[in-house]
PDB file of C-alpha atoms and ligand atoms in Angstrom:
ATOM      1  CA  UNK A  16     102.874 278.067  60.178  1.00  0.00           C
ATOM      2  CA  UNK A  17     103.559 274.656  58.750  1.00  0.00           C
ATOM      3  CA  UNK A  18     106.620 274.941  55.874  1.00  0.00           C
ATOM      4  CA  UNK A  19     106.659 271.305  53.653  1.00  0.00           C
ATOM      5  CA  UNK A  20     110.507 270.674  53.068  1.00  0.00           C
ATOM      6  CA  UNK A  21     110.587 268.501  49.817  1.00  0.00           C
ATOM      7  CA  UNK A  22     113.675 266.258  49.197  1.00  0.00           C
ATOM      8  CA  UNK A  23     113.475 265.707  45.562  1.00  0.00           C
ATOM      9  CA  UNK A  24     115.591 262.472  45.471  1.00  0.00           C
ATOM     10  CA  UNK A  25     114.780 259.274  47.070  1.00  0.00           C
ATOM     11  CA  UNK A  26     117.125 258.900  49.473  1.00  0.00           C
ATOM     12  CA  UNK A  27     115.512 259.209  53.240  1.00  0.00           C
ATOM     13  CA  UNK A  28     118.555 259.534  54.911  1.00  0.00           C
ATOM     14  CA  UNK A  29     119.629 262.498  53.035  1.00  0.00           C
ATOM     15  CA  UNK A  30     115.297 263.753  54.427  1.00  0.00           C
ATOM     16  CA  UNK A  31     116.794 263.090  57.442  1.00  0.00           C
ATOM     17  CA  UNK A  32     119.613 265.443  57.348  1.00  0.00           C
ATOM     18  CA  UNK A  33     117.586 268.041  55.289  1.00  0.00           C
ATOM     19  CA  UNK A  34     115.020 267.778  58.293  1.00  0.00           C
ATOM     20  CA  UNK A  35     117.435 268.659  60.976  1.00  0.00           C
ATOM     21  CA  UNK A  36     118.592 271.737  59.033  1.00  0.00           C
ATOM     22  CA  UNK A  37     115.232 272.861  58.627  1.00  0.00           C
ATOM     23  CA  UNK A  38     114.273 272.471  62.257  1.00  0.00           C
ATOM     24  CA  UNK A  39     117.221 273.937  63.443  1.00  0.00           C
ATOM     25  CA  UNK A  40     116.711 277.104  62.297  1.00  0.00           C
ATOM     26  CA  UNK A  41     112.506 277.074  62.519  1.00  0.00           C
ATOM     27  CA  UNK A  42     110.979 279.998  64.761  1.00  0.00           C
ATOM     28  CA  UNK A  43     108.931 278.307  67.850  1.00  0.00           C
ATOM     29  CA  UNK A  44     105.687 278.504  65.669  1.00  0.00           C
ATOM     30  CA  UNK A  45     106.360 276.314  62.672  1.00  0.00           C
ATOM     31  CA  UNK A  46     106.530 273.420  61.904  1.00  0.00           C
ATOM     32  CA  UNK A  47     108.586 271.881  59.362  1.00  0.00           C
ATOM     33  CA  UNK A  48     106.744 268.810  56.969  1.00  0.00           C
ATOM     34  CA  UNK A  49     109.609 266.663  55.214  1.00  0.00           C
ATOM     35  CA  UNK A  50     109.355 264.488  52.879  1.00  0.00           C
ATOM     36  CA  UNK A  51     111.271 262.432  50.206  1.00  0.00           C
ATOM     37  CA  UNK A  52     110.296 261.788  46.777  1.00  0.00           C
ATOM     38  CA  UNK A  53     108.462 258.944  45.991  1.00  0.00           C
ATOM     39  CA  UNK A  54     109.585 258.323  42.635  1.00  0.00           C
ATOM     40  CA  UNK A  55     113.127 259.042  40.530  1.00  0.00           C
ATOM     41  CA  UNK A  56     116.418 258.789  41.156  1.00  0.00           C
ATOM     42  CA  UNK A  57     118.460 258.268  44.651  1.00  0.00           C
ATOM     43  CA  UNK A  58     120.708 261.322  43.789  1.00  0.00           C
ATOM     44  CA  UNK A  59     120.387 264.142  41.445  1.00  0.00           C
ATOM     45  CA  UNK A  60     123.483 264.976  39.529  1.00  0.00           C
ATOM     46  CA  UNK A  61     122.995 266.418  36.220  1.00  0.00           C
ATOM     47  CA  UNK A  62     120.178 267.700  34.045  1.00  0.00           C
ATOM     48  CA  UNK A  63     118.326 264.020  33.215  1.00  0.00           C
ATOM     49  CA  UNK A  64     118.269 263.307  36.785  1.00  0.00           C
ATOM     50  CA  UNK A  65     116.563 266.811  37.641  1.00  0.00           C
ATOM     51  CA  UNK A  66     113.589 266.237  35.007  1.00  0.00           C
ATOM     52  CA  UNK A  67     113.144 262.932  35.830  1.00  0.00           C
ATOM     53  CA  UNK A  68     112.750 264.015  39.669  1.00  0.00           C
ATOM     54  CA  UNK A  69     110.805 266.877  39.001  1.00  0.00           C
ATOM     55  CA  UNK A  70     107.814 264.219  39.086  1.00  0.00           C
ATOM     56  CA  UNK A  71     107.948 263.281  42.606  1.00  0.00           C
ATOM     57  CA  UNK A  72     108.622 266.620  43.076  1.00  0.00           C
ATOM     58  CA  UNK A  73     105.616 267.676  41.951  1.00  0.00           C
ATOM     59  CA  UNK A  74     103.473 264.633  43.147  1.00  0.00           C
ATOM     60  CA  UNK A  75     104.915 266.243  46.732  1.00  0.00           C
ATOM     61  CA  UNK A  76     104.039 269.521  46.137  1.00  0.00           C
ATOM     62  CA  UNK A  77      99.957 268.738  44.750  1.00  0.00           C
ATOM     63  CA  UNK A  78      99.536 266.603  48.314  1.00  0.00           C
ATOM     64  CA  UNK A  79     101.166 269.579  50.064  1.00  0.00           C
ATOM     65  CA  UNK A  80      98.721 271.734  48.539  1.00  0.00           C
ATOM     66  CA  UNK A  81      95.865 269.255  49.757  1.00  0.00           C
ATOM     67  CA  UNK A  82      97.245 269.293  53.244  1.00  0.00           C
ATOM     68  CA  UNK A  83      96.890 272.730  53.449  1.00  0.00           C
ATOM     69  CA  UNK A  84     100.791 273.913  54.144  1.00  0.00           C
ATOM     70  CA  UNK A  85     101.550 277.544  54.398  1.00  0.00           C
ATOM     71  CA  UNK A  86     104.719 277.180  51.640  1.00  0.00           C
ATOM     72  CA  UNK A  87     107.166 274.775  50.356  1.00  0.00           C
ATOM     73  CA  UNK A  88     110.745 274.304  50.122  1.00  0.00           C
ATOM     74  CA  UNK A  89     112.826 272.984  47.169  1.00  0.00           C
ATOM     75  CA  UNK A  90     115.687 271.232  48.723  1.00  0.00           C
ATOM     76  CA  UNK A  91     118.049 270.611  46.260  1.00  0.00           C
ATOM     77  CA  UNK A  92     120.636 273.139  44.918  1.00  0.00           C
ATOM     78  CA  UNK A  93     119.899 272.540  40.925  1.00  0.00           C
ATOM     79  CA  UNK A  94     116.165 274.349  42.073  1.00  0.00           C
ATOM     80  CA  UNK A  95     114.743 271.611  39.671  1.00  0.00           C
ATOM     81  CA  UNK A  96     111.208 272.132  38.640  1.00  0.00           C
ATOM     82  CA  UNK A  97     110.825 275.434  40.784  1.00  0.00           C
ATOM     83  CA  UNK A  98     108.693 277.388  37.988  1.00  0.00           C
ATOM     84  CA  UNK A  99     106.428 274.290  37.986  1.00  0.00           C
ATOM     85  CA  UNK A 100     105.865 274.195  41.654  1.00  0.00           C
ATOM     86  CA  UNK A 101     104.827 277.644  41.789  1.00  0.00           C
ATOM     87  CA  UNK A 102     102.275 277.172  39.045  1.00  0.00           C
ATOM     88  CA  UNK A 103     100.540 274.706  41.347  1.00  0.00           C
ATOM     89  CA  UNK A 104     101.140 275.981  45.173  1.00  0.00           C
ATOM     90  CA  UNK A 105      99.411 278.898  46.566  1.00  0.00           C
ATOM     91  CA  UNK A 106     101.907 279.827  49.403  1.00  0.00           C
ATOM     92  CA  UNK A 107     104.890 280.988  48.519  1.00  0.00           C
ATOM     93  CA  UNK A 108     107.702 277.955  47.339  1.00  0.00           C
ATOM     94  CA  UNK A 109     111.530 278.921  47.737  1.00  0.00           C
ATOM     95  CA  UNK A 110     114.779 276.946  45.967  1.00  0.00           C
ATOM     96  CA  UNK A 111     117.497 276.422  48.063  1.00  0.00           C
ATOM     97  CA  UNK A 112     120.102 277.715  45.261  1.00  0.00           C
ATOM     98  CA  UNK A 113     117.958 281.195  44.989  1.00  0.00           C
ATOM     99  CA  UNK A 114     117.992 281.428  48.575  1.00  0.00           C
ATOM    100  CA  UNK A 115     121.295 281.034  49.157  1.00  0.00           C
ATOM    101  CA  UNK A 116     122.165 283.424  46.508  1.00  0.00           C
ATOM    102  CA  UNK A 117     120.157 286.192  47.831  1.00  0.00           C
ATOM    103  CA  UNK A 118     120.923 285.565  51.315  1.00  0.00           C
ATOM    104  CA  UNK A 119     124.699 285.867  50.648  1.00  0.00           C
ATOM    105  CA  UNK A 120     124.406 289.133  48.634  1.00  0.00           C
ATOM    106  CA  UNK A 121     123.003 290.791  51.931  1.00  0.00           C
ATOM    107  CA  UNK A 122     125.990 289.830  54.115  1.00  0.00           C
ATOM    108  CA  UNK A 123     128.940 289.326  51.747  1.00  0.00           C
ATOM    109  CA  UNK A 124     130.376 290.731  48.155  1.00  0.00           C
ATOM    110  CA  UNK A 125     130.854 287.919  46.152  1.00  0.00           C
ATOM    111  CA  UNK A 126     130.154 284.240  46.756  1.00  0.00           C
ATOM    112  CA  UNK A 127     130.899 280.973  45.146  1.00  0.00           C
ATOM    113  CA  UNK A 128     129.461 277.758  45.325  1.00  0.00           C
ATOM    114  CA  UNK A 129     131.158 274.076  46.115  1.00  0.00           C
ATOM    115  CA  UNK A 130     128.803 271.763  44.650  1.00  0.00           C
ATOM    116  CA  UNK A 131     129.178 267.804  44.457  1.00  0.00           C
ATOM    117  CA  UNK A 132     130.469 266.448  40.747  1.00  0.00           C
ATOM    118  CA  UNK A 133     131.584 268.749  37.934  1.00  0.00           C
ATOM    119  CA  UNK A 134     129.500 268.001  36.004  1.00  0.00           C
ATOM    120  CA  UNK A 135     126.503 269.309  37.890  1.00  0.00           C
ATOM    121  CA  UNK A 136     128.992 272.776  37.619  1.00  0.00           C
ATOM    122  CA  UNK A 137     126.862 274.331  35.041  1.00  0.00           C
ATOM    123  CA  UNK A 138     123.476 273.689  36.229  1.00  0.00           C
ATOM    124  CA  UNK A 139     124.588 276.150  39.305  1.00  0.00           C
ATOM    125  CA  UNK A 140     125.962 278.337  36.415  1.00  0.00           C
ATOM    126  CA  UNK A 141     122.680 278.519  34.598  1.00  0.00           C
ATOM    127  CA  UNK A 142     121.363 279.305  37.732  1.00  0.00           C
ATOM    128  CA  UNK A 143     123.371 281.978  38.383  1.00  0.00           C
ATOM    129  CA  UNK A 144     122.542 283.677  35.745  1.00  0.00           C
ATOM    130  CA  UNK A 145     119.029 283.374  35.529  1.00  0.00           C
ATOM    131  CA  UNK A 146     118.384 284.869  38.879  1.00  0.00           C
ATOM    132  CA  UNK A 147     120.931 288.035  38.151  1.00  0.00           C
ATOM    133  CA  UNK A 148     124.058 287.240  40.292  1.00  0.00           C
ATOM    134  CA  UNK A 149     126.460 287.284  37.848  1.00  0.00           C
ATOM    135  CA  UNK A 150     128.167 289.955  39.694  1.00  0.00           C
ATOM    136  CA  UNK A 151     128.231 288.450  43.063  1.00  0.00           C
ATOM    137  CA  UNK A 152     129.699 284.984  41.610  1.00  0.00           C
ATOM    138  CA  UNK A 153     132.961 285.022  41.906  1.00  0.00           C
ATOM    139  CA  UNK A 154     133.370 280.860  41.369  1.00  0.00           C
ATOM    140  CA  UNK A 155     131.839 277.486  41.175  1.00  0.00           C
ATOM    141  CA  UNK A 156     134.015 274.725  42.226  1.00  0.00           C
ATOM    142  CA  UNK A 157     133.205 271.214  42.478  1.00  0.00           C
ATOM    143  CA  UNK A 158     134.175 268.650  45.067  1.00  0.00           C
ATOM    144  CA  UNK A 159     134.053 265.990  42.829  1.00  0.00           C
ATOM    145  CA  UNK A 160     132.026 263.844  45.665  1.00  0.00           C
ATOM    146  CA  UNK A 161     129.030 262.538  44.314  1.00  0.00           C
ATOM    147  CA  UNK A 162     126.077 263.474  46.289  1.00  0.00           C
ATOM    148  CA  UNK A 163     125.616 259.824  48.091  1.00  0.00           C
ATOM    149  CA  UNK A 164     129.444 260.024  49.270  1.00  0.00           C
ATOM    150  CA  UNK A 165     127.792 263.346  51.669  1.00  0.00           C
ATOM    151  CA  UNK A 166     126.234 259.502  53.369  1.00  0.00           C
ATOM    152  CA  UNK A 167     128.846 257.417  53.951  1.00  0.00           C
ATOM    153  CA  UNK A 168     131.214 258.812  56.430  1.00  0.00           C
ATOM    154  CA  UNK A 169     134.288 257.086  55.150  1.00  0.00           C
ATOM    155  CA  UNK A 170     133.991 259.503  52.324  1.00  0.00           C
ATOM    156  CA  UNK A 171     136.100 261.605  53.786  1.00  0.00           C
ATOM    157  CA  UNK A 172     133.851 264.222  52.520  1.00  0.00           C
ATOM    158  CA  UNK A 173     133.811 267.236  55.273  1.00  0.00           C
ATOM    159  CA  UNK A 174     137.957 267.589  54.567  1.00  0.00           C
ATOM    160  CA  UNK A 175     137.324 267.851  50.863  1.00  0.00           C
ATOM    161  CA  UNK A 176     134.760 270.369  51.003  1.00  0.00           C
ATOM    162  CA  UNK A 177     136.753 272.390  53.945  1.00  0.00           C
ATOM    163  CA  UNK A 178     139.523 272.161  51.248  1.00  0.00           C
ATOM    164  CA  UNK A 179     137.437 273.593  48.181  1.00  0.00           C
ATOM    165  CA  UNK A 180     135.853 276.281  50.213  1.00  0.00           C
ATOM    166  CA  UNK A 181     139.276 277.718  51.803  1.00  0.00           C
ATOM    167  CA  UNK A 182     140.256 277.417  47.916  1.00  0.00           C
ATOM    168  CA  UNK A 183     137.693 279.715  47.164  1.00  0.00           C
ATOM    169  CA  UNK A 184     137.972 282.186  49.765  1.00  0.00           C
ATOM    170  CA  UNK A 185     142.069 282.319  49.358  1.00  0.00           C
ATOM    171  CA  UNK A 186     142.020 282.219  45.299  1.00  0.00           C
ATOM    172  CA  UNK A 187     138.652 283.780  44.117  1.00  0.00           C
ATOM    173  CA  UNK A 188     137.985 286.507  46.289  1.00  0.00           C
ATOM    174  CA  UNK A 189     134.527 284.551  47.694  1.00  0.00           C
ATOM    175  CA  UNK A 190     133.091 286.555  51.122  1.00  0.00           C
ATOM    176  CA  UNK A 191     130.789 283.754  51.330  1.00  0.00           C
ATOM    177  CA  UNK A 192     130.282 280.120  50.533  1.00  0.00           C
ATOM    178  CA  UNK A 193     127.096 278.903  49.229  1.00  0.00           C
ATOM    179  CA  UNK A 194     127.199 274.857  50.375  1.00  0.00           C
ATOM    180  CA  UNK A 195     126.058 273.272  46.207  1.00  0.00           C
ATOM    181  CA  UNK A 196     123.870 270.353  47.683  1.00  0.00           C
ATOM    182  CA  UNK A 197     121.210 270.079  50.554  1.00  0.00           C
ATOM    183  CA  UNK A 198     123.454 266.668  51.588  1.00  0.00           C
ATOM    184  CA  UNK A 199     125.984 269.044  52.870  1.00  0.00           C
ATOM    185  CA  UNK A 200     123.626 270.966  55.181  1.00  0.00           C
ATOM    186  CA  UNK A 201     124.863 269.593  58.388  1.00  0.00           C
ATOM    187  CA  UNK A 202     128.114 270.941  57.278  1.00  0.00           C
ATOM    188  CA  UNK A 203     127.158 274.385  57.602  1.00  0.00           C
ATOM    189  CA  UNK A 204     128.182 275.710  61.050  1.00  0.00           C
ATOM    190  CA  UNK A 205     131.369 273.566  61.628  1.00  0.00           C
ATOM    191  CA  UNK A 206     132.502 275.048  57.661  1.00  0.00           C
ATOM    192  CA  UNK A 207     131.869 278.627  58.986  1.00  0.00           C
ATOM    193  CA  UNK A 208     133.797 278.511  61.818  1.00  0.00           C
ATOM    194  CA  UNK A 209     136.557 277.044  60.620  1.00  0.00           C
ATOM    195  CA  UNK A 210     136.909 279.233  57.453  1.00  0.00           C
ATOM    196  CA  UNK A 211     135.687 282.605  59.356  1.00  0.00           C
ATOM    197  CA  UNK A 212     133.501 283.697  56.153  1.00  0.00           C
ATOM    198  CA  UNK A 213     129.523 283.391  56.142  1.00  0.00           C
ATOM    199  CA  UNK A 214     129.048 279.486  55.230  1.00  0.00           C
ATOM    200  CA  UNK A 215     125.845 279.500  53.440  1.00  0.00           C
ATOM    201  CA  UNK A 216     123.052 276.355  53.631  1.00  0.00           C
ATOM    202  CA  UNK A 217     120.308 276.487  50.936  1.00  0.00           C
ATOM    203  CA  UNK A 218     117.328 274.998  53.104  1.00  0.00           C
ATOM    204  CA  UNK A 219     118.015 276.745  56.258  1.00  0.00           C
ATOM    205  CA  UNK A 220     117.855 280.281  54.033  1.00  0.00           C
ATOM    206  CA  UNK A 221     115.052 278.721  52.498  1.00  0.00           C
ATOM    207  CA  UNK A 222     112.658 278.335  55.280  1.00  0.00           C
ATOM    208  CA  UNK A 223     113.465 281.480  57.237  1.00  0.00           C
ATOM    209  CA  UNK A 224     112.979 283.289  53.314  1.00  0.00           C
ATOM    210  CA  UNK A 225     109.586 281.174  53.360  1.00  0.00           C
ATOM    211  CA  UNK A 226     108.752 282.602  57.202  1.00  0.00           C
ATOM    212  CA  UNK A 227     109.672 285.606  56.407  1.00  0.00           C
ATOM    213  CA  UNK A 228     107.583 285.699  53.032  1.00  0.00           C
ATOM    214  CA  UNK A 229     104.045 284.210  54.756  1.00  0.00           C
ATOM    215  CA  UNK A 230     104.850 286.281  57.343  1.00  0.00           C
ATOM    216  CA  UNK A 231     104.527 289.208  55.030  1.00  0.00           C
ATOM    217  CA  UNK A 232     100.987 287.465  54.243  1.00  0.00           C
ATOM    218  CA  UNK A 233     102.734 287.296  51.067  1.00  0.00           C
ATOM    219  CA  UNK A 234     101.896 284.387  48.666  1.00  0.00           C
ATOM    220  CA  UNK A 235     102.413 283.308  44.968  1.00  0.00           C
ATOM    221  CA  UNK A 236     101.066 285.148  42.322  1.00  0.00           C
ATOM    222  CA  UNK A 237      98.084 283.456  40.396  1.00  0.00           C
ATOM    223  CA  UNK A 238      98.397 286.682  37.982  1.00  0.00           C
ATOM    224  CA  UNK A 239     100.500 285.339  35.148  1.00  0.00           C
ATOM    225  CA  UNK A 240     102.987 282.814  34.252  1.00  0.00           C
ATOM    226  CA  UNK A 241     102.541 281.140  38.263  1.00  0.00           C
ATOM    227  CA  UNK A 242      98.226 281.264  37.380  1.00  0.00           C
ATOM    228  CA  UNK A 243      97.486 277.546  38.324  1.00  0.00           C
ATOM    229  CA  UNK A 244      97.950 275.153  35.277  1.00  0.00           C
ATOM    230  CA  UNK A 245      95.396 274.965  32.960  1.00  0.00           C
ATOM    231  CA  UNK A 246      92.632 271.741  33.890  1.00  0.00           C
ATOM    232  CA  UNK A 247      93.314 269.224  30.721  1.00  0.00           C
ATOM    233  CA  UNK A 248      93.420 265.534  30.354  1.00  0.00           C
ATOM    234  CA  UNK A 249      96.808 264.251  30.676  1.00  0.00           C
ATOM    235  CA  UNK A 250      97.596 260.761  29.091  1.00  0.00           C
ATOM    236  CA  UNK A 251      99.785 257.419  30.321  1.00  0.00           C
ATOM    237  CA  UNK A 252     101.886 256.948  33.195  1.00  0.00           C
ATOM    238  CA  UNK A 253     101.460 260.558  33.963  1.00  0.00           C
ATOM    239  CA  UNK A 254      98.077 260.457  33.837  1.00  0.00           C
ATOM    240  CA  UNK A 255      97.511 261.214  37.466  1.00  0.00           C
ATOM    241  CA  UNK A 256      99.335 264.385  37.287  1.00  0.00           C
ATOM    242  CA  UNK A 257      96.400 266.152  35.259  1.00  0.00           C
ATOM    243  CA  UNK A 258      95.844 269.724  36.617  1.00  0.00           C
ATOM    244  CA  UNK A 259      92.809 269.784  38.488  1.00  0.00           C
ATOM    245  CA  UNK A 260      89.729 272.217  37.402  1.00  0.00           C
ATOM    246  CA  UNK A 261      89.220 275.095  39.823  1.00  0.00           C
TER     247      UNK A 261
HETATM  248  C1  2AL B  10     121.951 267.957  44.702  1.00  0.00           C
HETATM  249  C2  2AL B  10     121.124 268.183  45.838  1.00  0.00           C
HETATM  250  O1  2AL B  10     121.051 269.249  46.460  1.00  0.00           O
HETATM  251  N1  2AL B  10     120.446 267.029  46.045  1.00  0.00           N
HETATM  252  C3  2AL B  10     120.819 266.139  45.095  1.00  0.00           C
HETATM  253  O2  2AL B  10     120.384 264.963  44.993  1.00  0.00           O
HETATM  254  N2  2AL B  10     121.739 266.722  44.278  1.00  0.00           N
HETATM  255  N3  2AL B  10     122.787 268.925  44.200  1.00  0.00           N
HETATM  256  C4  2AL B  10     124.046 268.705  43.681  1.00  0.00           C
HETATM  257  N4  2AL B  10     124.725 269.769  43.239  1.00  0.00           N
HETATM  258  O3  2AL B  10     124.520 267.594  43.600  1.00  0.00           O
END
């Protein structure tokens, strides 16, 4: 099966690490598609950043569509624009934050999240609650790294994650870390050794949930709210992204 891994900010490099994730976890059949966002911003940190990217996102997602993939990952933790996706793909198309969510309920009780700046705190909150694990949160902590300092290895970064994860399994209970950015996903392994608790990366739960889901033969619903979007002119700069008739 081929699984299109969508980087919704512009910056390759971080494609590059997303790409490794996904293929390092990839059963011998698929095939993992990456690709960076065309258009938006190089980082996503907060909620103007996430609708402007949603865009690209979606530009990504239409020519995945056209190249015939079997499903589509969201890879960044804020899930930005997932709703929309679905609306246009036919295979199923999995967030990294959901994933990670529902992948740490089955082998832990209680998670939390270390995401990059605070501020990007209470999109993973809102998130939380809309997909029900309220219960199974026990914290979100932030890093204070902004997501381009996960590039630059004089950032020190891996030491102040280590520290804000072994904060959260020592003083809030977590049985699990869910890593709050797709940057960090080469962190993954070396984290959960080191702390001895399940250390959670979005896009590698994402495509073996995707796998598992088209393996199933299982694929979006076009009954409902994910029914393709409705074939209408669309006007200006966006014009391009007009829903197709089907
Ligand atoms: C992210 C992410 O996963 N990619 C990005 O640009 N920003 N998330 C975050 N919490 O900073």
């Amino acid at each position: 099966m081929r699984i299109k891994v969508i980087n919704p900010n512009t910056t390759a490099g971080m494609t590059a690490t997303i790409a490794e994730a996904a293929r390092g976890v990839a059963a011998p059949g698929t095939e993992i598609l990456a690709a960076t966002s065309p258009t938006g911003p190089v980082s996503i940190e907060g909620h103007y950043d996430e609708a402007v990217a949603v865009i690209g996102l979606l530009e990504e997602v239409r020519k995945g569509e056209d190249e015939g993939v079997d499903g589509h990952v969201v890879a960044c933790f804020g899930d930005p624009g997932l709703l929309a996706c679905r609306e246009v793909a036919r295979g199923p198309v999995v967030g990294i934050a959901e994933a990670a969510m529902h992948c740490a309920a089955l082998v832990s009780v209680g998670f939390s999240i270390v995401t990059t700046l605070g501020r990007t705190v209470a999109i993973a909150e809102r998130l939380v609650l809309a997909y029900g694990f309220e219960r199974h949160c026990r914290s979100i902590r932030a890093s204070d790294l902004a997501v381009l300092d996960l590039e630059d290895p004089a950032s020190d970064a891996r030491r102040v994650i280590l520290d804000e994860c072994r904060k959260a399994v020592e003083q809030d209970g977590a049985g699990a870390i869910l890593l709050g950015c797709a940057g960090m996903a080469d962190l993954a392994r070396d984290l959960g050794a080191e702390l001895g608790v399940p250390v959670i990366d979005g896009v590698a739960a994402a495509v073996k949930l995707v796998e598992a889901l088209v393996g199933q033969g299982l694929a979006t619903s076009k009954r409902g709210p994910f029914a393709f979007p409705l074939a209408k002119p669309y006007t200006g700069a966006l014009r391009h992204m007009a829903p197709r008739a089907r």
